[in-house]
XYZ file of C-alpha atoms in Angstrom:
608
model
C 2.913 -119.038 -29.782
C 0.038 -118.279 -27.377
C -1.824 -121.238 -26.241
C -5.694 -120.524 -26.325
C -8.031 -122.192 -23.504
C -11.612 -123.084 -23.662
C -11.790 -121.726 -20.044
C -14.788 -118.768 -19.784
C -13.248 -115.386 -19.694
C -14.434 -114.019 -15.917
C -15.863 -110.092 -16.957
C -12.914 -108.393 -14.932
C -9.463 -110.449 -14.029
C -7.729 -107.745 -11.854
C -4.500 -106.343 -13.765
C -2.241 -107.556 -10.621
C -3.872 -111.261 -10.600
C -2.827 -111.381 -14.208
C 0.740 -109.876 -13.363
C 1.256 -112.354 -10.968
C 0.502 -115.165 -12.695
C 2.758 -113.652 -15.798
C 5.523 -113.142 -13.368
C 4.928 -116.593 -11.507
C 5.428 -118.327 -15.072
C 8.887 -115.776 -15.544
C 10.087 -116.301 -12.435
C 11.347 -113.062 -12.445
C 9.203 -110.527 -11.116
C 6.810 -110.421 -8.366
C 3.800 -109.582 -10.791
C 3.455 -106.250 -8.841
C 6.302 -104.983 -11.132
C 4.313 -105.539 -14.195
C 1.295 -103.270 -12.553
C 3.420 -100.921 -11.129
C 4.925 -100.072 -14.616
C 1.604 -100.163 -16.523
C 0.672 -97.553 -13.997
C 3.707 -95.687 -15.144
C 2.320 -92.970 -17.392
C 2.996 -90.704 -20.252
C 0.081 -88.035 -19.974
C 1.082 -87.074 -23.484
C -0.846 -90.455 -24.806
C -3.899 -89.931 -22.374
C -6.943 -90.224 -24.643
C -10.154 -87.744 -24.617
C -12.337 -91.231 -24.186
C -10.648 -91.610 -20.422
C -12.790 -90.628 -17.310
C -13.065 -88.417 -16.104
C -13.807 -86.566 -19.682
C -14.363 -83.208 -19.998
C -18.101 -84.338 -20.649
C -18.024 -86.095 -17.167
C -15.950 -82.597 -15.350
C -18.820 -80.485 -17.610
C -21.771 -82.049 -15.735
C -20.777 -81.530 -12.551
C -21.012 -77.774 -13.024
C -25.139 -77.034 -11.282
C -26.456 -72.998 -11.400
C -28.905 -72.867 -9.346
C -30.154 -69.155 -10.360
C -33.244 -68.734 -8.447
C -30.964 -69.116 -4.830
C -28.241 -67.354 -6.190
C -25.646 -70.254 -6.160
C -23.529 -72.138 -8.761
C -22.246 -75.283 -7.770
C -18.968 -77.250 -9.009
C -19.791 -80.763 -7.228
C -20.062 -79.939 -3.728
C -18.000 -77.033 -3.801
C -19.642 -73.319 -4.083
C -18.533 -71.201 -7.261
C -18.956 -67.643 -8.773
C -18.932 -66.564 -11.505
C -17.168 -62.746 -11.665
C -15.647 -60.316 -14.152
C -12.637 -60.543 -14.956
C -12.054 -56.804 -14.958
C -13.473 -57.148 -11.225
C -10.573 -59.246 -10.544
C -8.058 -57.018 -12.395
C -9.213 -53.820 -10.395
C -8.493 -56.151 -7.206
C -5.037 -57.218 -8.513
C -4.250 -54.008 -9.487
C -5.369 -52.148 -5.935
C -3.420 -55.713 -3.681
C -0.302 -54.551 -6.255
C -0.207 -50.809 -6.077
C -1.072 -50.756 -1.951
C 1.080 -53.920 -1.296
C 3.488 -54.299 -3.757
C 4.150 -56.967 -6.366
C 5.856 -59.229 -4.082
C 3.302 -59.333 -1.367
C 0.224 -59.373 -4.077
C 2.394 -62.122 -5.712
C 2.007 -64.173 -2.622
C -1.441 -63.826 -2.037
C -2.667 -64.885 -5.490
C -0.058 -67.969 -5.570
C -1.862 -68.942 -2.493
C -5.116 -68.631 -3.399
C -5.046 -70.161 -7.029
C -3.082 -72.787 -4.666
C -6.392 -73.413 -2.320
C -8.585 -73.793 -5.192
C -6.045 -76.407 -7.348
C -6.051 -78.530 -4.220
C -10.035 -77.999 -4.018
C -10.214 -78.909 -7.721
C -8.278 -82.094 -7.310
C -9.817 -83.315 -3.988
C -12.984 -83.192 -6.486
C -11.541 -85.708 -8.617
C -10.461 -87.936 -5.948
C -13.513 -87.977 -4.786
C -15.932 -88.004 -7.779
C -13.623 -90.767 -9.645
C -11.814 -92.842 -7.130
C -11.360 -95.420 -9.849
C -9.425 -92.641 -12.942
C -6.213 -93.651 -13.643
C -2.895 -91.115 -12.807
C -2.601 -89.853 -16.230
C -6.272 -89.036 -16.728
C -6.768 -88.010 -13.364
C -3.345 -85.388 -13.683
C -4.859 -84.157 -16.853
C -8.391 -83.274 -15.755
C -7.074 -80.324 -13.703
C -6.380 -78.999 -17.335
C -9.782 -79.228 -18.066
C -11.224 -78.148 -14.882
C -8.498 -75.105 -15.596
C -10.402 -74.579 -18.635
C -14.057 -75.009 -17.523
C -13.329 -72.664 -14.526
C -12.766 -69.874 -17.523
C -9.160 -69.122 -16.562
C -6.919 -70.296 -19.351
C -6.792 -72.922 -21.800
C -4.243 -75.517 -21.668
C -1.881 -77.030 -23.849
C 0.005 -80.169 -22.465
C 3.785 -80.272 -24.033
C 4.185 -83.869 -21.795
C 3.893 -85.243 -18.271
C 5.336 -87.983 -16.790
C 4.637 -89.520 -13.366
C 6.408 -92.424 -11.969
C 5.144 -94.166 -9.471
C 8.155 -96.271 -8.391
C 10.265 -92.814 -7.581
C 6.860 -90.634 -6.895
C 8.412 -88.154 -9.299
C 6.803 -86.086 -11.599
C 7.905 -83.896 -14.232
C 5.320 -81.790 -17.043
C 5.767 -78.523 -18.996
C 2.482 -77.148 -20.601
C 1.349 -74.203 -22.557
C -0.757 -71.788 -21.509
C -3.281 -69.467 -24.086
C -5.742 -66.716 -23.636
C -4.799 -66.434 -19.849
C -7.409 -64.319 -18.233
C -4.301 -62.791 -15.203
C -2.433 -61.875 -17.959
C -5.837 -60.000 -19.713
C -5.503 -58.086 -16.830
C -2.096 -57.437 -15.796
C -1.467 -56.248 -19.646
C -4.168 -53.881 -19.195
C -2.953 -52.542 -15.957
C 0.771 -52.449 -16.524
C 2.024 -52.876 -20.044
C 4.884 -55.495 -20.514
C 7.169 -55.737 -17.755
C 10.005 -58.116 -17.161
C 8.562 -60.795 -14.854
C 5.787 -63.539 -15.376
C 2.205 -62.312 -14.033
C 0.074 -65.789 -13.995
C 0.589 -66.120 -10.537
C -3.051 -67.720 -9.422
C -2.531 -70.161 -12.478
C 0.918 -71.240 -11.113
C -0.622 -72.037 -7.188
C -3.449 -73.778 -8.743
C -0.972 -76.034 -10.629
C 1.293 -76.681 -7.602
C -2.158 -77.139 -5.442
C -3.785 -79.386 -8.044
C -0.777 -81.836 -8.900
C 0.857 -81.987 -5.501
C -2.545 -82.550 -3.469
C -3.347 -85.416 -6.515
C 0.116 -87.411 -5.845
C 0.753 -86.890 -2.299
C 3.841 -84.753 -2.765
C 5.306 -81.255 -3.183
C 5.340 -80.531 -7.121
C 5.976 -76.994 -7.958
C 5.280 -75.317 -11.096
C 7.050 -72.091 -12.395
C 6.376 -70.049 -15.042
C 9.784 -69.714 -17.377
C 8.037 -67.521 -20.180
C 4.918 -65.169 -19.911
C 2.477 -63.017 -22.028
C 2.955 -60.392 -19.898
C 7.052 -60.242 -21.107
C 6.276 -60.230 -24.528
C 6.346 -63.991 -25.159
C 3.200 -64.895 -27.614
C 2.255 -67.457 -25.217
C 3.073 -69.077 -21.536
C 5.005 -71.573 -20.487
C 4.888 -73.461 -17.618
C 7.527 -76.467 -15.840
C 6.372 -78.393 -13.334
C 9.023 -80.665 -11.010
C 9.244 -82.833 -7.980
C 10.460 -79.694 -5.472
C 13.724 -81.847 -4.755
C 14.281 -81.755 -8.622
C 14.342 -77.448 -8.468
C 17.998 -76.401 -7.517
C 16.100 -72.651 -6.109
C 12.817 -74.416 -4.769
C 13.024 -71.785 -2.177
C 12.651 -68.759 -4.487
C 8.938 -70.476 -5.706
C 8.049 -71.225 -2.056
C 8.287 -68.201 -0.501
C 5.334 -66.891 -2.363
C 3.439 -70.138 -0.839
C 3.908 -68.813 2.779
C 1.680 -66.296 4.285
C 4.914 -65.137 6.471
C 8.584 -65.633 6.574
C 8.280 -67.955 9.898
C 6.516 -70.449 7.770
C 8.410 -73.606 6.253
C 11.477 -72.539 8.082
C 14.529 -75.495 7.773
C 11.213 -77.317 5.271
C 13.865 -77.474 2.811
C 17.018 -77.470 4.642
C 17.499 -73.779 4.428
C 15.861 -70.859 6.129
C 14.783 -67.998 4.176
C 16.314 -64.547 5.459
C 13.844 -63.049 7.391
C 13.480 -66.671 9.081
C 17.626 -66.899 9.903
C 17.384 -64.074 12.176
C 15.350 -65.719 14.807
C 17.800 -66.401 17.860
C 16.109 -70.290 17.520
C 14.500 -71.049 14.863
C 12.259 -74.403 14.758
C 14.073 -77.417 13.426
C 12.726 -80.104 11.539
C 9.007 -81.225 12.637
C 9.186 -78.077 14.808
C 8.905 -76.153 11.671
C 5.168 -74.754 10.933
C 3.845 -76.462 7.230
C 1.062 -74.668 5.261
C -0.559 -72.947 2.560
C -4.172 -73.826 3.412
C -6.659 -70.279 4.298
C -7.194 -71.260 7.488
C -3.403 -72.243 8.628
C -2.663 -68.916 6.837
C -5.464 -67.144 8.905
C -3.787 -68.279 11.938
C -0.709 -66.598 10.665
C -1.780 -63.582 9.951
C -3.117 -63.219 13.326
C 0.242 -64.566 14.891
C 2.139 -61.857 12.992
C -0.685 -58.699 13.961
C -0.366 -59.695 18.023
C 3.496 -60.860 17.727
C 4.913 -57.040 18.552
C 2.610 -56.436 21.196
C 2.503 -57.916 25.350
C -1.304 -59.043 25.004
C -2.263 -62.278 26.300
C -2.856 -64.677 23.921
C -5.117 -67.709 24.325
C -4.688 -70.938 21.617
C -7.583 -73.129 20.771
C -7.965 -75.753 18.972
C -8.044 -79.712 18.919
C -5.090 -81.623 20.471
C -2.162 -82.025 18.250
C -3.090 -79.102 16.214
C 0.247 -77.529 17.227
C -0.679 -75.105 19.868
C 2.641 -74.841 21.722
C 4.429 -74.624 18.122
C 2.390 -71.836 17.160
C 3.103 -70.396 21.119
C 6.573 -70.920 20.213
C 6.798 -69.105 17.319
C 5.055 -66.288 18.669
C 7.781 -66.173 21.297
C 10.306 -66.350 18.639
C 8.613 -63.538 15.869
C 8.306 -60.816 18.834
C 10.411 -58.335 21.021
C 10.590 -61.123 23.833
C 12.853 -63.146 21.711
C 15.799 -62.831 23.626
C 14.950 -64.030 26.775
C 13.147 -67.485 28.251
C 10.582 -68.977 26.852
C 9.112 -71.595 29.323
C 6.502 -74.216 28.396
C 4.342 -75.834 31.257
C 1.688 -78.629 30.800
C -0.883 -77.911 33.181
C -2.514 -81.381 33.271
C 0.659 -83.031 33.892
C 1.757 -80.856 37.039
C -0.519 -82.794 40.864
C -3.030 -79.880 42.226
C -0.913 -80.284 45.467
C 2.329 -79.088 43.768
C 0.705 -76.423 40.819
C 1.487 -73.253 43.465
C 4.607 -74.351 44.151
C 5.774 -75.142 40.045
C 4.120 -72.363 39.282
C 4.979 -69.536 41.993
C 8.000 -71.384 43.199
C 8.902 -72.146 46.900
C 10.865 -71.207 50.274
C 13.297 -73.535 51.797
C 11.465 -75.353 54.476
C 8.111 -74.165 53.276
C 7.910 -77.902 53.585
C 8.753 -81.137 54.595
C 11.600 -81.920 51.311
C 12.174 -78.375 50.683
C 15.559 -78.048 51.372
C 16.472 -75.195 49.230
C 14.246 -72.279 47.475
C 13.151 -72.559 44.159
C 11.602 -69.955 41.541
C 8.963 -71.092 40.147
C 8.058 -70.958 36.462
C 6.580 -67.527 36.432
C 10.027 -65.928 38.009
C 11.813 -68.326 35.677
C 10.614 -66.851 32.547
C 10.843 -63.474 33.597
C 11.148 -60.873 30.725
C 10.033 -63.579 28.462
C 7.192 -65.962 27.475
C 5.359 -68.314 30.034
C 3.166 -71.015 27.935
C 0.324 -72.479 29.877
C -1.037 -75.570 27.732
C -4.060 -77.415 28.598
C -4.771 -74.353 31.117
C -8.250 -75.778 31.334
C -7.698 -78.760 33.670
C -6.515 -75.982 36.501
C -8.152 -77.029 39.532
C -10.963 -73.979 41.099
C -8.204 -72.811 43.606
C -5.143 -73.255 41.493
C -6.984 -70.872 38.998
C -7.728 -68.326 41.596
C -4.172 -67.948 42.602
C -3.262 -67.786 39.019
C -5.736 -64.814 38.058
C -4.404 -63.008 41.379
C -0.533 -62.776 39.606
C -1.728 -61.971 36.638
C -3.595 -59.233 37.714
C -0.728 -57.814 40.191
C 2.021 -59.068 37.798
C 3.829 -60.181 40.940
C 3.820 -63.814 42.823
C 4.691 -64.922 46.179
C 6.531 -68.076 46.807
C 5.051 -71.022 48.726
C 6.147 -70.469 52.702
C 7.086 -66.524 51.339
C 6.308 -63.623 53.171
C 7.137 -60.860 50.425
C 5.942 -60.462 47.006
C 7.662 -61.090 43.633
C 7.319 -58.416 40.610
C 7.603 -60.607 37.382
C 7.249 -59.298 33.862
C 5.886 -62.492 32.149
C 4.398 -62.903 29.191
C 1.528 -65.163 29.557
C 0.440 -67.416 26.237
C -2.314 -70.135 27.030
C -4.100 -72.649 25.421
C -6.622 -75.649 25.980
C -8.744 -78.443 23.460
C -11.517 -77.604 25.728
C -14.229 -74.701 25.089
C -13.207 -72.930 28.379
C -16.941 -70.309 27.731
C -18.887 -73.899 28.417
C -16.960 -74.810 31.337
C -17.617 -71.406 32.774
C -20.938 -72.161 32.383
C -20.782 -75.305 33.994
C -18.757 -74.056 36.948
C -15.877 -75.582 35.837
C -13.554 -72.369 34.936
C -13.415 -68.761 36.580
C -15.473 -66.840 34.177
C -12.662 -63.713 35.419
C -9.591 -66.006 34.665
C -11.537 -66.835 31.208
C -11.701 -63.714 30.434
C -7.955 -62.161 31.289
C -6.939 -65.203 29.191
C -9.139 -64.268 26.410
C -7.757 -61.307 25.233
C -6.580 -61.938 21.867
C -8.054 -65.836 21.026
C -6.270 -67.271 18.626
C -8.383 -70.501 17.157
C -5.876 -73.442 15.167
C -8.451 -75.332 13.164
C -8.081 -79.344 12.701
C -6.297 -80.977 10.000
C -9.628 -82.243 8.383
C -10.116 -78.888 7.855
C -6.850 -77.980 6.503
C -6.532 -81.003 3.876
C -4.644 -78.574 1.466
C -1.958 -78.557 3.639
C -1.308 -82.335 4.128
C 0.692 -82.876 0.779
C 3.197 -80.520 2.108
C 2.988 -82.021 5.983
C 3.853 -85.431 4.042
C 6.486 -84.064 2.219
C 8.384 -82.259 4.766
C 7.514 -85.119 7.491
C 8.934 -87.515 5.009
C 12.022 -85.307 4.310
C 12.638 -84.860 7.971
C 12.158 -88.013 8.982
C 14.280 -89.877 6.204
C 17.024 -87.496 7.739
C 16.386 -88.377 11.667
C 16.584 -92.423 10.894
C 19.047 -92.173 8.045
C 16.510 -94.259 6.087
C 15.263 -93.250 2.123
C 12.252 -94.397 0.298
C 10.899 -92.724 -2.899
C 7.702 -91.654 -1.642
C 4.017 -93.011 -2.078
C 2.024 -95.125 -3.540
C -1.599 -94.049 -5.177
C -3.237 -95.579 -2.441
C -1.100 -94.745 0.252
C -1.565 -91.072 -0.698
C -5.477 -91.712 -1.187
C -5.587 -92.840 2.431
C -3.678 -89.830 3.507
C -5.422 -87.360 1.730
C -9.102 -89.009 3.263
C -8.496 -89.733 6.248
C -10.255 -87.827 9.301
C -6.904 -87.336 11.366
C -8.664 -87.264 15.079
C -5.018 -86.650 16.623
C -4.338 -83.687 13.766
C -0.755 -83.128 13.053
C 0.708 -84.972 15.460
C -0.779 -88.488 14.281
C 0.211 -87.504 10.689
C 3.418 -87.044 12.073
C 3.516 -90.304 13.499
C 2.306 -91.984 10.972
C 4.519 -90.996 8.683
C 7.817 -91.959 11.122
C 6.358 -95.717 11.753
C 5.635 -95.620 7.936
C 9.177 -94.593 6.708
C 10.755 -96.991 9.686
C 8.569 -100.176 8.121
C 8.642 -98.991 4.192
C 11.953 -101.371 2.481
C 14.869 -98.523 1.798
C 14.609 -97.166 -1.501
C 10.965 -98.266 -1.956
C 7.111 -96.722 -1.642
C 5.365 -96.175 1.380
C 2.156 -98.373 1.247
C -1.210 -98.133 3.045
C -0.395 -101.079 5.165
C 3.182 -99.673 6.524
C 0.514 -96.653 7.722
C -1.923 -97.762 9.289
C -1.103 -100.242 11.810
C -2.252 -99.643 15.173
C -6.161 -99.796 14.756
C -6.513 -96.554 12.691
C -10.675 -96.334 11.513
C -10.808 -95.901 8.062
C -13.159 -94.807 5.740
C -15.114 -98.041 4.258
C -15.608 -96.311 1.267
C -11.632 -95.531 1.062
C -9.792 -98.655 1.691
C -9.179 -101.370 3.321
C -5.975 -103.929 3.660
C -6.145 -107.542 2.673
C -4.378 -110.318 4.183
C -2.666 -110.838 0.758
C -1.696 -106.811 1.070
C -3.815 -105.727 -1.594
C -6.132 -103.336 -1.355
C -10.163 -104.111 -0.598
C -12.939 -101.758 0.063
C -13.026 -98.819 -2.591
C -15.994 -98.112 -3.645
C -17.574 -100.117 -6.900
C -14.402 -102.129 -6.442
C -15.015 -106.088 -6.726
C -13.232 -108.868 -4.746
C -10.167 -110.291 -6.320
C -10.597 -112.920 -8.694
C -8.237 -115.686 -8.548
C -6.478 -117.121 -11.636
C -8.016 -120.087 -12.767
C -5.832 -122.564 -12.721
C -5.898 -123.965 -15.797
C -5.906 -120.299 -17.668
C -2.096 -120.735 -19.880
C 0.671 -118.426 -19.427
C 3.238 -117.670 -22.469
C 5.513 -120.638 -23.229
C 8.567 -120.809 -22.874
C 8.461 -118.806 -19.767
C 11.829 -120.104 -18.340
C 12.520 -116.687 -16.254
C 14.613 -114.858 -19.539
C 11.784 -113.276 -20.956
C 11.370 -109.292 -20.064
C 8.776 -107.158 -18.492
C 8.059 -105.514 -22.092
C 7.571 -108.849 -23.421
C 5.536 -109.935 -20.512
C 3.337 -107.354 -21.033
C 3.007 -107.958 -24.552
C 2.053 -111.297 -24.384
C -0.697 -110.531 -21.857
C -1.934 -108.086 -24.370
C -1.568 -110.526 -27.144
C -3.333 -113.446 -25.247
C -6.255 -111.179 -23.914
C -6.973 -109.953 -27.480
C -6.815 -113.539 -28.930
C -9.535 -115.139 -26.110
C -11.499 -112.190 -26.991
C -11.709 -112.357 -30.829
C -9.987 -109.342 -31.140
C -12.359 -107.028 -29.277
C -10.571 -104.353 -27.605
C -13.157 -103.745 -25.369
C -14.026 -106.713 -24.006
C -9.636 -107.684 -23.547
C -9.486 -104.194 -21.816
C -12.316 -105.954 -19.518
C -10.208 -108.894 -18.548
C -7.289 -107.356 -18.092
C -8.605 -104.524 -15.458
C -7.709 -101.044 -17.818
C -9.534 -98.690 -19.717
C -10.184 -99.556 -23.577
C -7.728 -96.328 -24.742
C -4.728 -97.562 -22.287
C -5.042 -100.997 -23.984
C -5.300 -99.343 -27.544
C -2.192 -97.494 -26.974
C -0.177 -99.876 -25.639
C -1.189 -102.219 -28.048
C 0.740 -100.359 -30.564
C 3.252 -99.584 -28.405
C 4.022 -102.992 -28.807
C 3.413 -103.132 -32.599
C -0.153 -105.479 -31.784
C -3.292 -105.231 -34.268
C -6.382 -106.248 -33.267
């Protein structure tokens, strides 16, 4: 029996205030338990009614003929023939090969999934998992690339696992590939497949990758598509590699190297490895590999913690250098009184405490790789003396009197723009320019947001491993937060972040917003923000939580035996009976969408 109260219904009771009081009056679950599993969804049961619709996706499309733009939100679209895009396919396949054209069109469909679903985060901050996981179908669809056919998706939230197979019809790639090359033996949707993986693992937070087990383009009258949690693929490797721009990408991500990767004398372990599938990160790549085989000078720029000296390192590692030193040297930290003498190295009694002669770090690294970070706080003088060796490619230690021939390798890099301190008189406009042969710029992580699903997923993975800790993953928010935030230390605070997180997060459970962000972090108003009670505050359109009145009834006979199927029942049953049976107006008070209370409601065998 549910008790009825004369109390007035408030317009919205937050779904967690009512869990808590339902789990207050079981005394067996913390309330959050109740939310958590109502978030738990089935995308198979997601109704056409829940935003965003495909009416809602539909208006966001703008042409704007008389500039010659088309518009999907904020984000600039074309329109293009698909036999335009065939003849490209066909040219990337028959000049590179399938493998290599593979790759670029998995990363590409892969830039615009991520694009796609950083437009629903944005645009409806407020969509629930399940509609918000199935409107990158419908984007899919609007976007004129295939139409798709969802078999069943599941998402937990409590494990962050995901698992969905689809269908795929009328698939424009495979239009083309037919076309071009007959049936073959091996799937050719390979732009569909990286938009998937982009869409779905920039929407939760975490690597989900999607492969295609049956194809059009073998003979199969339609496509079908599997997408896992990557820890859930036995061969994740095999789908990843056509992620990576190059084979020194990801190495040890997944706890094995790839081939091409094992064969470095030292490859990067665990947060050493580089992370991305982003065009700019992949930009930077390409230009690692083209100057790799060569002696140029290279010059990093770029934002601190952008991952200058990995990128140094890896060039060091990738080219004929390999085998010998590679020595790293932080400019700013060295006193201008002792840079000649680190740098050059020194005679014994040169002066007062040299006792014995020491090479400095351009003899040490001799045949090898000298990395100069933060070259721009070199005093005037200090840079003079540098330009000096690397013009004569020879040094002379401090208190010397003969000259040193080194073969050294010189990589640099600074966070400041050196061309504006030459004009300021800060910087040798001759040193600038012997530095700047072959400028290599690493762009911020706000500008690389595709890439920071994969960063948390590998930081995570690496991470749980270091401490010997576990937790499941992220919550909603948590990866909301992540996903928005402006990053001003780049990589490096993401990687920090994500250490303190997994160190405060209980073992076993979900990283939450408030084990992230605890040491002053701004964040975006508009985003979040933490309550005392833990909760989140802040979001836009969101209201202040409403407490539970205290004389609003909980089911009798809640003695702590009751379940959390029943508990949710009864909340169901209760809201519908205060409201008269509206549907509506009960999905109002208890904080979800009319079709979520519909189909739970017979779930649980309730008319209205």
């Amino acid at each position: 029996m549910i008790k009825a109260t004369a109390s007035p219904i408030p317009d919205r009771i937050s779904l967690a205030d009512v869990a808590r009081a339902t789990g207050a009056a079981l005394g067996r679950f913390d309330g959050a338990e109740v939310a958590r599993a109502m978030s738990r969804f089935d995308a198979s049961h997601v109704s056409s009614e829940e935003h965003p619709t495909i009416a809602d996706i539909s208006e966001c499309l703008f042409f704007s003929p008389g500039d010659g733009r088309i518009w999907l939100q904020d984000q600039r679209m074309v329109l293009l023939h698909t036999e335009a895009l065939g003849s490209l396919r066909r040219e990337l396949i028959d000049s590179l090969g399938q493998e290599k054209a593979r790759g670029l069109f998995t990363r590409a469909g892969y830039v615009s999934g991520a694009r796609d679903a950083q437009l629903v985060r944005e645009h409806w901050p407020e969509a629930e998992p399940a509609a918000a996981a199935m409107a990158g179908t419908r984007l899919h669809a609007l976007e004129g690339l295939v139409k798709v056919e969802l078999v069943h998706a599941r998402y937990d939230p409590e494990t962050s696992d995901y698992e969905g197979e689809f269908l795929w019809h009328h698939s424009s790639e495979d239009d083309e590939h037919i076309a071009a090359y007959g049936i073959g033996g091996s799937p050719a949707c390979w732009m569909q497949v990286g938009y998937a993986t982009g869409y779905v693992s920039t929407l939760f937070g975490r690597l989900v990758v999607f492969r295609e087990v049956a194809c059009r383009s073998m003979g199969e009258s339609q496509c079908r598509v599997i997408g896992k949690s990557a820890e859930r693929w036995d061969d994740v490797e095999e789908d990843m590699r056509y992620l990576r721009a190059r084979d020194f990408v990801g190495v040890s991500q997944y706890g094995s190297a790839p081939p091409q990767a094992a064969e470095l004398p030292t490859p990067p372990r665990g947060s050493d490895a580089m992370v991305g599938a982003s065009s700019a990160f992949n930009a930077a790549c390409h230009l690692l590999h083209r100057v790799a085989p060569t002696t140029a000078t290279v010059l990093f720029t770029g934002e601190s913690g952008v991952g200058k000296e990995k990128f140094a390192s890896m060039l060091h590692s990738i080219g004929p250098r390999r085998d010998k030193p590679f020595v790293a040297v932080n400019c700013a930290a060295i006193p201008e009184t002792l840079v000649e003498s680190e740098l050059f190295g020194v005679e014994r009694g040169a002066y007062t405490g040299a006792g014995a002669a020491r090479p400095g770090r351009f003899e040490r690294a001799h045949g090898g790789t000298l990395f100069l970070d933060e070259i721009g706080t070199l005093s005037y003088a200090a840079q003079g003396k540098l330009l000096r060796t690397l013009q004569e490619g020879e040094v002379e230690r401090v208190g010397g009197t003969r000259s040193i021939r080194v073969d050294t390798r010189v990589v640099a890099a600074t966070n400041v723009d050196l061309r504006q301190a030459v004009r300021e008189g800060k910087f040798r406009d001759d040193l600038f320019f012997r530095l700047n042969v072959f400028p290599i710029h690493l762009p911020p992580l706000r500008e690389r947001r595709d890439d920071v699903p994969l960063l948390m997923s590998h930081f995570l993975k690496h991470y749980g491993r270091k401490h010997g800790r576990q937790v499941a993953g992220f919550t909603q928010a948590a990866v909301k937060a992540l996903l928005n935030y402006d990053y001003p230390g780049n990589i490096r605070e993401l990687q920090n972040l994500i250490e303190r997180a997994l160190i405060v997060a209980p073992e076993g459970g979900l990283i939450e917003v408030q084990h992230l962000f605890t040491s002053g972090e701004t964040l975006d108003k508009n985003v979040l923000s933490v309550r005392p009670d833990g909760h989140l505050a802040g979001a836009a359109g969101a209201s202040p939580p409403r407490a539970m009145p205290a004389n609003r009834s909980v089911p009798e006979g809640g003695n702590g035996s009751g379940s959390l199927g029943q508990a949710e029942e009864a909340l169901i049953r209760r809201a519908l009976e205060q409201c008269g049976g509206n549907l509506s107006a009960a999905a109002r008070v208890l904080g979800v969408t009319r079709p979520q209370l519909a189909y739970r409601a017979r779930k649980r065998g309730i008319t209205s």
